[in-house]
Coordinates of C-alpha atoms in Angstrom, one line a residue:
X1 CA -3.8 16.6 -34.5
X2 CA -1.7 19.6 -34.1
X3 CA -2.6 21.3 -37.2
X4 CA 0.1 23.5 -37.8
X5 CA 2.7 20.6 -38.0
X6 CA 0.4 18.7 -40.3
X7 CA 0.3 21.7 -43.0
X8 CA 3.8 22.2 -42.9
X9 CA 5.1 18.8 -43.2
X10 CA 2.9 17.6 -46.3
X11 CA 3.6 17.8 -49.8
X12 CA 1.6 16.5 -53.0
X13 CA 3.8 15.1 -55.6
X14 CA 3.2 14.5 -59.4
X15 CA 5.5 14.9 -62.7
X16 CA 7.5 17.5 -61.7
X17 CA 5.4 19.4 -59.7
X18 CA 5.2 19.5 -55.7
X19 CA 2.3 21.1 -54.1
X20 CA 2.2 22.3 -50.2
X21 CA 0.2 24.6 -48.3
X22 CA 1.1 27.7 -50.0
X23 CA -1.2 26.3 -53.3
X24 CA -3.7 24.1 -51.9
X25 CA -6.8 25.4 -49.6
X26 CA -6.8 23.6 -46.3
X27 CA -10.4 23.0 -43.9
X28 CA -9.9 20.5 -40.7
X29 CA -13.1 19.0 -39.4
X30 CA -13.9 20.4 -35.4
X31 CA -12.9 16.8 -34.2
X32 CA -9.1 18.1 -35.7
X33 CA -8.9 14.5 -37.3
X34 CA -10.4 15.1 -40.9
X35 CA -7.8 17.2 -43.0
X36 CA -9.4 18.1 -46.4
X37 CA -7.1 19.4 -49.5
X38 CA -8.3 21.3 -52.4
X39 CA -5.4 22.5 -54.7
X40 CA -5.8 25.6 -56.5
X41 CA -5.5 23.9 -59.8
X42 CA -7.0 20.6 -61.2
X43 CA -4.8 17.6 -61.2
X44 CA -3.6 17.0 -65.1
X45 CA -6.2 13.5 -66.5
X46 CA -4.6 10.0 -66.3
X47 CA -1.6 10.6 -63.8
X48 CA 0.0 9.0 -60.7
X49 CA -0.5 11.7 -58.2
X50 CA 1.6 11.1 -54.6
X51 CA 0.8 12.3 -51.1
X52 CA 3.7 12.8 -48.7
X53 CA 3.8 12.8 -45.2
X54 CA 7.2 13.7 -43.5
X55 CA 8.2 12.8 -39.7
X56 CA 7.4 16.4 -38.6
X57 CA 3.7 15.8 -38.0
X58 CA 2.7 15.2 -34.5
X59 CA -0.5 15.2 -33.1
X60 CA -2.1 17.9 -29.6
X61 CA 0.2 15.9 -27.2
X62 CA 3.4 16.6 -29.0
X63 CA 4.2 12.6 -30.4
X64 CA 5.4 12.7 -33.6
X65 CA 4.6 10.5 -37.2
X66 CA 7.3 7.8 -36.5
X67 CA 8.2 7.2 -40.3
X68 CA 7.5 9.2 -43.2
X69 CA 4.4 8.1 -44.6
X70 CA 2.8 7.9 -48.6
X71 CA 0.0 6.7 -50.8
X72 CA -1.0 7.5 -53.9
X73 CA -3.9 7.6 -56.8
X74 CA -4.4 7.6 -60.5
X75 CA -6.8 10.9 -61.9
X76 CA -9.3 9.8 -64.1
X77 CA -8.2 10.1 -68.1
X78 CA -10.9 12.6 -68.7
X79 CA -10.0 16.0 -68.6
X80 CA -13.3 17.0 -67.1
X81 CA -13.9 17.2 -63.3
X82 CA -16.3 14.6 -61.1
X83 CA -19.6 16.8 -60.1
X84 CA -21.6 13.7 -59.6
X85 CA -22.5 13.4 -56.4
X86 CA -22.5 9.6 -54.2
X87 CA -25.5 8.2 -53.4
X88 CA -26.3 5.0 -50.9
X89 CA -28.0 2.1 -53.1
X90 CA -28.7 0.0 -50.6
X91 CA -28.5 -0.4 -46.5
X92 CA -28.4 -4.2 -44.8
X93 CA -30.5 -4.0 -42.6
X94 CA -32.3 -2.3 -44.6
X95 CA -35.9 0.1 -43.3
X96 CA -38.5 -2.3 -41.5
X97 CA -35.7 -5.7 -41.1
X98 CA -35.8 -7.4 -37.5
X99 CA -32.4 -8.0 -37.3
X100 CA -30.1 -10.4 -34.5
X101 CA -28.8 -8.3 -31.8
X102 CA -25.0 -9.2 -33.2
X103 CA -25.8 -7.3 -37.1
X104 CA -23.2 -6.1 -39.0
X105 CA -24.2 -2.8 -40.4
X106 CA -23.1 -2.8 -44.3
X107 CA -24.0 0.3 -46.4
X108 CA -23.1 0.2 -50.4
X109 CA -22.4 3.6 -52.3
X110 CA -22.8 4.4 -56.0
X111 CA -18.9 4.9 -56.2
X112 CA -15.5 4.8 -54.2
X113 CA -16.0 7.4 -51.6
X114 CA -13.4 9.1 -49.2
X115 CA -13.6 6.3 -46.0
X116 CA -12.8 8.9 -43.3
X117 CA -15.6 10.9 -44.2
X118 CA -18.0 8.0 -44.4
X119 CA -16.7 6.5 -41.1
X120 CA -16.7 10.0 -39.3
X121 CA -20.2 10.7 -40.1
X122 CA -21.6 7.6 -39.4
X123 CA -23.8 6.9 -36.7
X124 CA -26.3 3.8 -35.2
X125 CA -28.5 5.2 -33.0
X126 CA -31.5 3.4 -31.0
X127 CA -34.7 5.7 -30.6
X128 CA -34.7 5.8 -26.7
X129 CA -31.5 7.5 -27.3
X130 CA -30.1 4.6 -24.8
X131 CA -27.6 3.0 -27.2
X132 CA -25.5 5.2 -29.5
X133 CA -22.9 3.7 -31.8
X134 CA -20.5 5.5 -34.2
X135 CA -16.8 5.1 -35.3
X136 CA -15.6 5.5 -31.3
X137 CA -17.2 1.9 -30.5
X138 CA -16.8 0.1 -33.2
X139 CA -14.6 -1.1 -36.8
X140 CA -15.0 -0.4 -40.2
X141 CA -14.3 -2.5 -42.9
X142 CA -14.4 -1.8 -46.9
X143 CA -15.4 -4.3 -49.6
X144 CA -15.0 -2.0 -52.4
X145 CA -18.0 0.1 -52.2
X146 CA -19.5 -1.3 -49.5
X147 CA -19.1 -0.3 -45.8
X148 CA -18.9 -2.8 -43.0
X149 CA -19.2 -1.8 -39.4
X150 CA -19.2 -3.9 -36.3
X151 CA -20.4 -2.3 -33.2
X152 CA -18.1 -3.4 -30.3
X153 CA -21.0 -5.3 -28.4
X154 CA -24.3 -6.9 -29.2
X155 CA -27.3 -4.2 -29.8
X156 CA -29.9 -4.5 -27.4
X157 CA -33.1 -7.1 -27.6
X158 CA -36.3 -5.2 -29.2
X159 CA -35.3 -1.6 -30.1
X160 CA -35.7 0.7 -33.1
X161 CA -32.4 1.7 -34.2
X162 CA -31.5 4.4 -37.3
X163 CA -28.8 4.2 -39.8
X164 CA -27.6 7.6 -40.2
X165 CA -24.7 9.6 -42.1
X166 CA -25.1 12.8 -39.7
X167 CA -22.8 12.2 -37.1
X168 CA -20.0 15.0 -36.0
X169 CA -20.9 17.6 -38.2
X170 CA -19.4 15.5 -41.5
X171 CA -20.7 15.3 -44.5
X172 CA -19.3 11.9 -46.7
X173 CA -17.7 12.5 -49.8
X174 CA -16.8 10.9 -52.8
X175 CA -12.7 10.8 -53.8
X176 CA -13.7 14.1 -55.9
X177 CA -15.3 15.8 -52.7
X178 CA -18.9 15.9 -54.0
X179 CA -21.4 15.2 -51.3
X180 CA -23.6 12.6 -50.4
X181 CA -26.9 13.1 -51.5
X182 CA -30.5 10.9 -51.5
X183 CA -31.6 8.6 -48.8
X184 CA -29.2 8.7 -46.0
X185 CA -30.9 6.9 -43.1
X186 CA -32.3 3.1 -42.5
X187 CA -34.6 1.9 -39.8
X188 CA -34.7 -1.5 -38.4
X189 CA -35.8 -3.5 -35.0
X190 CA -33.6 -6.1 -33.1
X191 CA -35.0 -9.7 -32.3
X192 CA -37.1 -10.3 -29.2
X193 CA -37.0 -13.2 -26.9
X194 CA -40.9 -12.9 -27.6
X195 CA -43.7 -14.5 -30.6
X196 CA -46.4 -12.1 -30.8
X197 CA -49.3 -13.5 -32.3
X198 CA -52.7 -11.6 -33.3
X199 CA -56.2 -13.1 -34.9
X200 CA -56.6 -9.8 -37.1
X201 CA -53.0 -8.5 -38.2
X202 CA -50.9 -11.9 -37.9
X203 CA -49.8 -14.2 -40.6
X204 CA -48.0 -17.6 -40.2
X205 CA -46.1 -17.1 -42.8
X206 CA -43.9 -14.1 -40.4
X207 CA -41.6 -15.0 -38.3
X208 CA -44.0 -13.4 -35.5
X209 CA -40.5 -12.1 -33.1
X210 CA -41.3 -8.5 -33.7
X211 CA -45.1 -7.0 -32.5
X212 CA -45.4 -5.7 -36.3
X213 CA -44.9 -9.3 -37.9
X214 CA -47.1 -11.2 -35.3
X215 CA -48.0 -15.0 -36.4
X216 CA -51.8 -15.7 -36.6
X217 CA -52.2 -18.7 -34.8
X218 CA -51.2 -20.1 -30.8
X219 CA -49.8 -23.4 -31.8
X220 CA -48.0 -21.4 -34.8
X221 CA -46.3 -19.2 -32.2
X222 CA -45.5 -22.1 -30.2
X223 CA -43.8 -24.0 -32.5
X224 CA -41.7 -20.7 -33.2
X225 CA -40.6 -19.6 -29.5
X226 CA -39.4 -23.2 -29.4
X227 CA -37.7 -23.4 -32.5
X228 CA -35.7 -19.9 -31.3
X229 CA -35.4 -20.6 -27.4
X230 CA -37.6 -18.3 -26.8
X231 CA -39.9 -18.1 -23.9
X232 CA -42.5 -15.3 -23.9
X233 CA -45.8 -15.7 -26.1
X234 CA -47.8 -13.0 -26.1
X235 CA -51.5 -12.8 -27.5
X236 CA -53.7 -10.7 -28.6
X237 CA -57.5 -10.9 -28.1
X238 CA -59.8 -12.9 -29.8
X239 CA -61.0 -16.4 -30.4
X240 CA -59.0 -19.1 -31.0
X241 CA -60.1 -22.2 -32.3
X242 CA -57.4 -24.4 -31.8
X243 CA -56.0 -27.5 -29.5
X244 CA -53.1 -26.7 -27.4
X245 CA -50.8 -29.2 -26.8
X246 CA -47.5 -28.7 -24.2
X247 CA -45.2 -31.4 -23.9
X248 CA -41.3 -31.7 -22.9
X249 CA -40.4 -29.5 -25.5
X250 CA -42.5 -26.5 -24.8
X251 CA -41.1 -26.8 -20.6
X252 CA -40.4 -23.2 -19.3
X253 CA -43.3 -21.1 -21.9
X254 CA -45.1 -18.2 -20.4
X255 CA -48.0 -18.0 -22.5
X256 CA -50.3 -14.3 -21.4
X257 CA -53.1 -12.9 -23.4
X258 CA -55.5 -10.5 -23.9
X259 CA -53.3 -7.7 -25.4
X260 CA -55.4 -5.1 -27.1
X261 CA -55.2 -4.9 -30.8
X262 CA -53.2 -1.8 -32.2
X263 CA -51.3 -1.6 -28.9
X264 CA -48.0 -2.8 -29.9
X265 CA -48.7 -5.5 -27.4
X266 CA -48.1 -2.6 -24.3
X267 CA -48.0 -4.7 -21.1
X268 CA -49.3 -2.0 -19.3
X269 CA -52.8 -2.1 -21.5
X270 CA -53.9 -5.6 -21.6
X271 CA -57.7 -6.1 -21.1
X272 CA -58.9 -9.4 -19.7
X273 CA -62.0 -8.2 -19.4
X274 CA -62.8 -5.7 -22.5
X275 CA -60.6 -8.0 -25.0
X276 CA -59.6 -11.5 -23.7
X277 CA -57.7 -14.2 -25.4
X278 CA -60.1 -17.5 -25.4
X279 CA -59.0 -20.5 -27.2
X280 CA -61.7 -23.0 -27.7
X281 CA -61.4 -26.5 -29.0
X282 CA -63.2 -28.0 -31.9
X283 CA -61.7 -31.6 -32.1
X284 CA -60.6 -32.8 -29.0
X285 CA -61.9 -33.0 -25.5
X286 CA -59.8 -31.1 -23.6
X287 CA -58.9 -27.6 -24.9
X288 CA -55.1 -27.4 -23.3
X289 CA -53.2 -30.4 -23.1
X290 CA -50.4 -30.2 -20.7
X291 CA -48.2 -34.0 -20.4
X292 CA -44.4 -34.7 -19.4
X293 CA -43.5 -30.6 -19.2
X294 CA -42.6 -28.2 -17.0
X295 CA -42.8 -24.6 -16.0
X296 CA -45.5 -24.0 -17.9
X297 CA -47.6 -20.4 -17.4
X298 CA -51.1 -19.7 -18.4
X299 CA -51.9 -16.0 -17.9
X300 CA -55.1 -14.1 -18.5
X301 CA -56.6 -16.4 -20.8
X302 CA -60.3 -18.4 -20.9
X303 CA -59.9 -22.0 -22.3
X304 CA -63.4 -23.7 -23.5
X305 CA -63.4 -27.1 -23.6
X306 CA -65.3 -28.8 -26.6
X307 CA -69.3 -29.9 -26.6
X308 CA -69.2 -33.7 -26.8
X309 CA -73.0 -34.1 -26.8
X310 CA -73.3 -37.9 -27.8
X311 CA -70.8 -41.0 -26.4
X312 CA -69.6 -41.2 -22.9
X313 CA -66.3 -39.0 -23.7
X314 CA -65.1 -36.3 -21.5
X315 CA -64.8 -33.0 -21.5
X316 CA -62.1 -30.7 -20.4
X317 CA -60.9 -27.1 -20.1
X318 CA -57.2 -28.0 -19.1
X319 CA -55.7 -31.6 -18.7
X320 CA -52.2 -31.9 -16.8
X321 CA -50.3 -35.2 -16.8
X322 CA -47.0 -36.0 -15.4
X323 CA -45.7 -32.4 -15.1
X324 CA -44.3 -29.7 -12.5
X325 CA -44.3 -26.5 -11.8
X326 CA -47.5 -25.4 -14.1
X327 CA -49.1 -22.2 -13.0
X328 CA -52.7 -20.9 -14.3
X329 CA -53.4 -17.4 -13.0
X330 CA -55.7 -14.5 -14.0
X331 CA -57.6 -17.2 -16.0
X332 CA -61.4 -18.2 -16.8
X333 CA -61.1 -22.0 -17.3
X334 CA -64.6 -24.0 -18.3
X335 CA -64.8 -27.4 -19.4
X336 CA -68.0 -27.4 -21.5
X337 CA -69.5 -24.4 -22.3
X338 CA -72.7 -22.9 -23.9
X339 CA -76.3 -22.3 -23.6
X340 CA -79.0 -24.8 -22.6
X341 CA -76.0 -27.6 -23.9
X342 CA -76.0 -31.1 -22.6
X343 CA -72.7 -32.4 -22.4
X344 CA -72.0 -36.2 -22.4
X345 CA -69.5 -37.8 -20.0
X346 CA -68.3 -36.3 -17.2
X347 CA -66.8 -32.4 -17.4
X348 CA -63.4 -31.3 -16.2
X349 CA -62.5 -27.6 -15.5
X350 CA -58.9 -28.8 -14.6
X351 CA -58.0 -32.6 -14.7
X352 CA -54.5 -33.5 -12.9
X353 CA -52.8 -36.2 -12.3
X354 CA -49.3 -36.5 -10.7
X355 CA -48.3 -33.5 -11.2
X356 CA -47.5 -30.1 -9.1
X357 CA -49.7 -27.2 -9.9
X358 CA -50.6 -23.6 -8.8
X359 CA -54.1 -22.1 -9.9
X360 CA -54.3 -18.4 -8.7
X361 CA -56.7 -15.8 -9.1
X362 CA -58.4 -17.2 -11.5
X363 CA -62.4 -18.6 -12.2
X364 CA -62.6 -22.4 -12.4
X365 CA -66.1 -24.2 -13.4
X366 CA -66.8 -27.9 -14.9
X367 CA -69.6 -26.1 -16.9
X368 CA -71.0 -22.8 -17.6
X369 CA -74.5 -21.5 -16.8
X370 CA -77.2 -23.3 -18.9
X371 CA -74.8 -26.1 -19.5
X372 CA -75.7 -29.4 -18.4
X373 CA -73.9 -32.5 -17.7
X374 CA -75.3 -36.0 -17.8
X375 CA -71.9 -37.1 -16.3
X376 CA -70.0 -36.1 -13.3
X377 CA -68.4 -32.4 -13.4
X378 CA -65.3 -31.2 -11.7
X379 CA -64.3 -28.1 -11.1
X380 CA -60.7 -28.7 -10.2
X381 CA -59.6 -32.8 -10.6
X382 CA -57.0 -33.9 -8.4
X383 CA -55.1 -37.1 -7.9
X384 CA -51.7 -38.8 -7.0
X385 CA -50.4 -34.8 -7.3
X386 CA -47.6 -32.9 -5.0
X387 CA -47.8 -29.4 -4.1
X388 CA -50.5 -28.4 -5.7
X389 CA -51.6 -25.4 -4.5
X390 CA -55.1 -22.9 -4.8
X391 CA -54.8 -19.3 -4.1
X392 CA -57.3 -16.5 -4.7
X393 CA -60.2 -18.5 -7.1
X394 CA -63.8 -18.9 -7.5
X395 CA -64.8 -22.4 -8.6
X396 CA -67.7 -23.6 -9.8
X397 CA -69.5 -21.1 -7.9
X398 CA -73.7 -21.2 -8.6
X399 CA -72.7 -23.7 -11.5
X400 CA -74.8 -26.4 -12.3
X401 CA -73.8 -30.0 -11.6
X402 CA -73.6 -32.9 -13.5
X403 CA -76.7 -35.5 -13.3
X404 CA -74.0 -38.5 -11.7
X405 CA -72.4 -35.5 -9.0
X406 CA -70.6 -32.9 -8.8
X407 CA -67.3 -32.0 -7.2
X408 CA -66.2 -28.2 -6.5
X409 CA -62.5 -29.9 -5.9
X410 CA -62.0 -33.9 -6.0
X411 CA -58.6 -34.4 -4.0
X412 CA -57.2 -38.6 -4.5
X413 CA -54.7 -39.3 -3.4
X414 CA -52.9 -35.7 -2.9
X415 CA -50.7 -32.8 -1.0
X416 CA -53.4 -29.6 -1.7
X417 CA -52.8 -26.3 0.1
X418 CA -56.0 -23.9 -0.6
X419 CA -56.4 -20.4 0.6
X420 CA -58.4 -17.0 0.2
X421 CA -60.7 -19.0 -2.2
X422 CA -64.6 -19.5 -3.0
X423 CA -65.8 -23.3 -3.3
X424 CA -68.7 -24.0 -4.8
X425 CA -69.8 -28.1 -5.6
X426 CA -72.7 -27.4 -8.0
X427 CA -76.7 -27.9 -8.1
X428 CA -78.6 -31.0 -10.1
X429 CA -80.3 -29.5 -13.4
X430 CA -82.8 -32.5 -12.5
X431 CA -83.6 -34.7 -9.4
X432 CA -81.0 -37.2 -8.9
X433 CA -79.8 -39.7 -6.3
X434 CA -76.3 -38.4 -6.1
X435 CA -74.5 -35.7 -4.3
X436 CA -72.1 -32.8 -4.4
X437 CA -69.0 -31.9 -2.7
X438 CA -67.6 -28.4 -2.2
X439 CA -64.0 -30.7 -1.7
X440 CA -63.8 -33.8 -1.6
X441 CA -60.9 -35.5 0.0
X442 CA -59.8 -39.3 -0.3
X443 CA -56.7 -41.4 0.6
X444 CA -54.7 -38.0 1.1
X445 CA -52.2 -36.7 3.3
X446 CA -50.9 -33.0 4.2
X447 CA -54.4 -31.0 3.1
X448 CA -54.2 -27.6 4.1
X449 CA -57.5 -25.4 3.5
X450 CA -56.5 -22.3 5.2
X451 CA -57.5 -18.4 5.7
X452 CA -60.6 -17.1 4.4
X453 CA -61.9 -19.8 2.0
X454 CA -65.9 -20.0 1.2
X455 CA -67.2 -23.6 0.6
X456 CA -70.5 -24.7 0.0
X457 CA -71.7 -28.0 -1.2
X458 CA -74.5 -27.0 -3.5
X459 CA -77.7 -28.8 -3.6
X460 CA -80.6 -28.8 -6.0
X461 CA -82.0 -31.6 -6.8
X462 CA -79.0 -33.6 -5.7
X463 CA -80.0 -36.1 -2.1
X464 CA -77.4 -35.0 -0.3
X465 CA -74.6 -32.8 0.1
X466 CA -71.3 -31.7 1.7
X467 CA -69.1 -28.5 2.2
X468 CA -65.8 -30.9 3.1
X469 CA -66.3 -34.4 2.7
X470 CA -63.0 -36.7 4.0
X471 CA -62.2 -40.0 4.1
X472 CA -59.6 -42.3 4.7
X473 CA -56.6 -39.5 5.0
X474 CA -54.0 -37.9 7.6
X475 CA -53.0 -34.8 8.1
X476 CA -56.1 -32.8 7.1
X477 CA -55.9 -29.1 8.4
X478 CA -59.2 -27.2 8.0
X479 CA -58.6 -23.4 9.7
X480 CA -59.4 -20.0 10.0
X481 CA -62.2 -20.1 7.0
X482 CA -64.9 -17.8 6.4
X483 CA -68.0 -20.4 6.4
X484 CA -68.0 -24.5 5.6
X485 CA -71.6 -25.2 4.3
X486 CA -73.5 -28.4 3.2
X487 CA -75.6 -26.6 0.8
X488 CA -79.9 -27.6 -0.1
X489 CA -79.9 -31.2 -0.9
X490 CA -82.2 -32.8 1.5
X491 CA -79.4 -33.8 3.8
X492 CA -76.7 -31.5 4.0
X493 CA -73.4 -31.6 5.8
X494 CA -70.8 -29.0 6.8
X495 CA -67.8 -31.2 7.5
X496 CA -68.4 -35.4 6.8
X497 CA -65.1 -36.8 8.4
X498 CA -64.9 -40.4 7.8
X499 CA -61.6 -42.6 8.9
X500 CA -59.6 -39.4 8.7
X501 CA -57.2 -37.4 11.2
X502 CA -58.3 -33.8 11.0
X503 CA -57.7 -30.8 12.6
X504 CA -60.5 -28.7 12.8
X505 CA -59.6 -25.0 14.3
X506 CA -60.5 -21.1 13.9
X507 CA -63.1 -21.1 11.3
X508 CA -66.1 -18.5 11.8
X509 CA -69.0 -20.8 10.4
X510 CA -69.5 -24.5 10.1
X511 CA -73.1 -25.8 9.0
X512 CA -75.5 -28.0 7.8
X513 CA -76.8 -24.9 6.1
X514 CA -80.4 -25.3 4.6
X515 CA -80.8 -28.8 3.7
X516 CA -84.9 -29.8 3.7
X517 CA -84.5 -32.5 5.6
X518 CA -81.5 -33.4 8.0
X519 CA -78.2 -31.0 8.3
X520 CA -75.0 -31.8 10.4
X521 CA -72.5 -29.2 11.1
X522 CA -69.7 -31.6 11.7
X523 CA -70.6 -35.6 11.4
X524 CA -67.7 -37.8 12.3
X525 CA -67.7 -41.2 11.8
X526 CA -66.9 -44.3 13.7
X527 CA -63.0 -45.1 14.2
X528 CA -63.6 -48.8 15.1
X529 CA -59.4 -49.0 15.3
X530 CA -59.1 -45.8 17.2
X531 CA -56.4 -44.9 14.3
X532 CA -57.4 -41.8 13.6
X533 CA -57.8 -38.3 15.9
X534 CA -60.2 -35.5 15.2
X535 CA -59.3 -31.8 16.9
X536 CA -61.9 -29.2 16.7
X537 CA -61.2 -26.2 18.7
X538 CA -62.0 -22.5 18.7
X539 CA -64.8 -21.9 15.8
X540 CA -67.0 -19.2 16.2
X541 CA -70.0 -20.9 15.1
X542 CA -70.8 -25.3 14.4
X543 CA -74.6 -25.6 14.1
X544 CA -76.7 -28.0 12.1
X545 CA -78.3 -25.2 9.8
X546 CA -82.3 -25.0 9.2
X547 CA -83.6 -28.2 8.4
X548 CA -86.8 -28.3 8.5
X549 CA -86.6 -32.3 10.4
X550 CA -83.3 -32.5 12.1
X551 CA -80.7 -30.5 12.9
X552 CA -77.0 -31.3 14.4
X553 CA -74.5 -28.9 15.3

């Protein structure tokens, strides 16, 4: 304001005496928008007092009051003056809320207080100093004591912010002009679009959307992200016993663990391999049940599945029904564990069925060491599935097998695209008349194992054995792997092609391997029909391995 026309165009009125500049004291805040008045003498008790502005007043640019202005108040009826000084009794949101991102700020005082004082000083301040609120950006309201302010936009997802009464140099007053004194700040957090669950310091009793009220349980956080719309879960280490079940309603969930207790759940300091997540189940076969969902992310997690030790039940790591777009990376999947266990049935790392699926960088095994299986064991299931894709994963690799087979990957029926990967079928605890695949490809079409993948059939006590074994499919790319190998059983193979068209092209090593009796590098089997064309081209190396009877390149 321009000062000068403000002090000589007020007047304060009451009874019959009129008060101006010449017998009041006058201060102006820096801002030049806070006038304070302190007349030389105390207002009589119990009387009407007026304030008058006239026309005259105009602010720095030289526009003008447009009508004269007045208001007026009522001194109290004791004669003594108000020394008491305001204090805040209580802030909403008040220290340690988690608040929306749309809050209204309301602060309540002990007693009226002077608004323009209150509203100047006031300030809402994140602690990254990146958003900064105060009477510029947003509107006050008054209910009685209580102050209401609305910041012109939403506050920003999962900050700190601080309540404060500091702003511009201003201190709040009361009508008398004593200061505010006491507690004048608040601290609170903003929602996330995250649950944060921990083992040690969570409770499902929180609402787990802030990292210092976490939940204590997976399924618990579950339940939560999808009763807000959320779609991060985040979790610390530890082990969970609990079965995870992802249907329709859970579709679009990242779920990542190993965050390190005491962290704050910092991104940048998850663990997998000082403090993973594992979730192991205790009532039903598979750990993870995934059916009828989609979008679905598994990151840096190890899934058990449960020790069935009598019946012919399965047991599973991961199960995928009807589903798309499901991604497991950075994970350890097994789907019995233990030491010197037998499992009953046969063993799934991952079981899918018609759905699309990528597993990257990850390790994959039916069982872990010492385990064994009196059923079949698969490390990675596959049937009547699109698109579902391996990148970057060890599976099953120097695992044992189970006593009816065992399959590194079991491909019915299937588009598979595998890459940069290490295949490993799996060895016979005993001696058995069955046999193990490192992949094992049936009734399929468009099979792509590509680029640097290591795949062994394993061996043991198992009869025989096979690095790729493929029957009745089209399509079937094999090319530019680092070595195709049969594996020890007494009669090995590198590549088995039955009733299949396969290209064959570009890989460095193609054997029988080590099989005690007979090894093949590549046996092909009769098309009666002529239906079916085999291309091999340009490997390095196809020899039957080092059989000690027969061996076929």
């Amino acid at each position: 304001m321009d000062t000068e026309s403000v002090e000589n165009n007020f007047t304060i009125q009451y009874d019959s005496t009129i008060l101006d500049k010449n017998n009041v004291s006058i201060t102006w805040d820096s801002s030049k928008t806070l006038l304070t008045i302190d007349p030389d003498e105390n207002f009589p008790p119990d009387t009407v007092i007026y304030v008058n502005l006239d026309t005259g007043i105009m602010n720095e640019n030289g526009i003008h009051l447009q009508e004269p202005f007045q208001w007026s108040f009522i001194t109290s009826s004791s004669p003594e003056p108000d020394t008491a000084s305001p204090n805040i009794v209580s802030f909403s949101p008040q220290t340690g809320d988690v608040a929306t991102t749309g809050v209204e700020i309301r602060v309540t005082f002990s007693e009226e207080m002077a608004y323009n004082s209150v509203e100047k000083a006031f300030s809402l301040i994140s602690t990254d100093n990146a958003d900064i609120f105060n009477y510029t950006n947003g509107t006050f309201t008054w209910n009685g004591v209580t102050m209401i302010y609305t910041p012109f936009r939403e506050l920003s997802m999962e900050k700190e912010y601080v309540i404060s009464f500091s702003n511009s140099g201003v201190t709040p007053q009361d009508l008398a002009g004593n200061p505010l004194t006491g507690t004048t700040s608040s601290r609170f957090y903003t929602y996330t679009n995250k649950i944060y669950v921990s083992q040690t310091f969570g409770d499902d009793n929180n609402a787990g959307y802030h990292p210092t009220i976490p939940v204590q349980t997976i399924n618990r956080g579950i339940q939560l992200a999808v009763d807000y719309g959320y779609n991060l879960i985040k979790i610390e280490e530890g082990t969970y016993y609990e079965t995870i079940n992802l249907g329709p309603d859970e579709s679009g969930i990242l779920i990542e663990g190993s965050y390190v207790p005491g962290t704050n759940f910092d991104a940048t300091l998850r663990d997998f391999d000082n403090h993973p997540t594992e979730i192991q189940s205790e009532t039903e076969s598979y750990t993870v049940d995934i059916s009828d969902s989609s979008n679905i992310t598994l990151d840096r997690i190890i899934i058990r599945g449960k020790v069935v030790s009598s019946g012919n039940v399965e047991n599973g790591g991961i199960k995928i029904n009807n589903s798309t777009g499901i991604t497991i990376q950075y994970c350890k999947i097994y789907g019995g564990y233990g030491s010197i266990v037998t499992l009953s049935g046969d063993v799934y790392g991952i079981n899918s069925s018609n759905s699309s699926v990528t597993v990257q960088n990850s390790i994959i095994s039916a069982i872990e060491e010492q385990a064994r299986a009196q059923g079949e064991t698969y490390g990675i299931y596959i049937e009547n599935s699109s698109n579902f894709v391996i990148e970057n994963t060890n599976i099953n690799n120097g695992k044992l097998g189970g006593d009816l087979g065992a399959y590194g990957i079991y491909v019915a029926g299937s588009d598979l695209n595998i890459s940069s990967s290490d295949i490993y079928g799996g060895d016979a605890s005993t001696s058995s008349t069955e046999n193990a695949y490192g992949i094992y490809i049936n009734n399929s079409s468009n099979a792509y194992i590509l680029n640097n993948n290591s795949i062994t059939g394993g061996g043991g006590g198992y009869t025989k054995s096979y690095g790729i074994y493929s029957e009745d499919s089209t399509n079937i790319s094999i090319s530019g792997n680092n070595s195709i190998k049969g594996g020890t059983a007494p009669t090995s193979y590198g590549l088995y092609i039955d009733n299949s068209s396969i290209t064959v092209t570009g890989n460095t090593l193609i054997t029988g391997d080590s099989g005690s009796s007979t090894n093949y590098g590549i046996y092909a089997s009769t098309d009666v029909n002529g239906q079916y064309q085999v291309t091999i081209s340009n490997n390095t190396d196809i020899n039957g391995g080092s059989g000690t009877t027969y061996n076929y390149g």
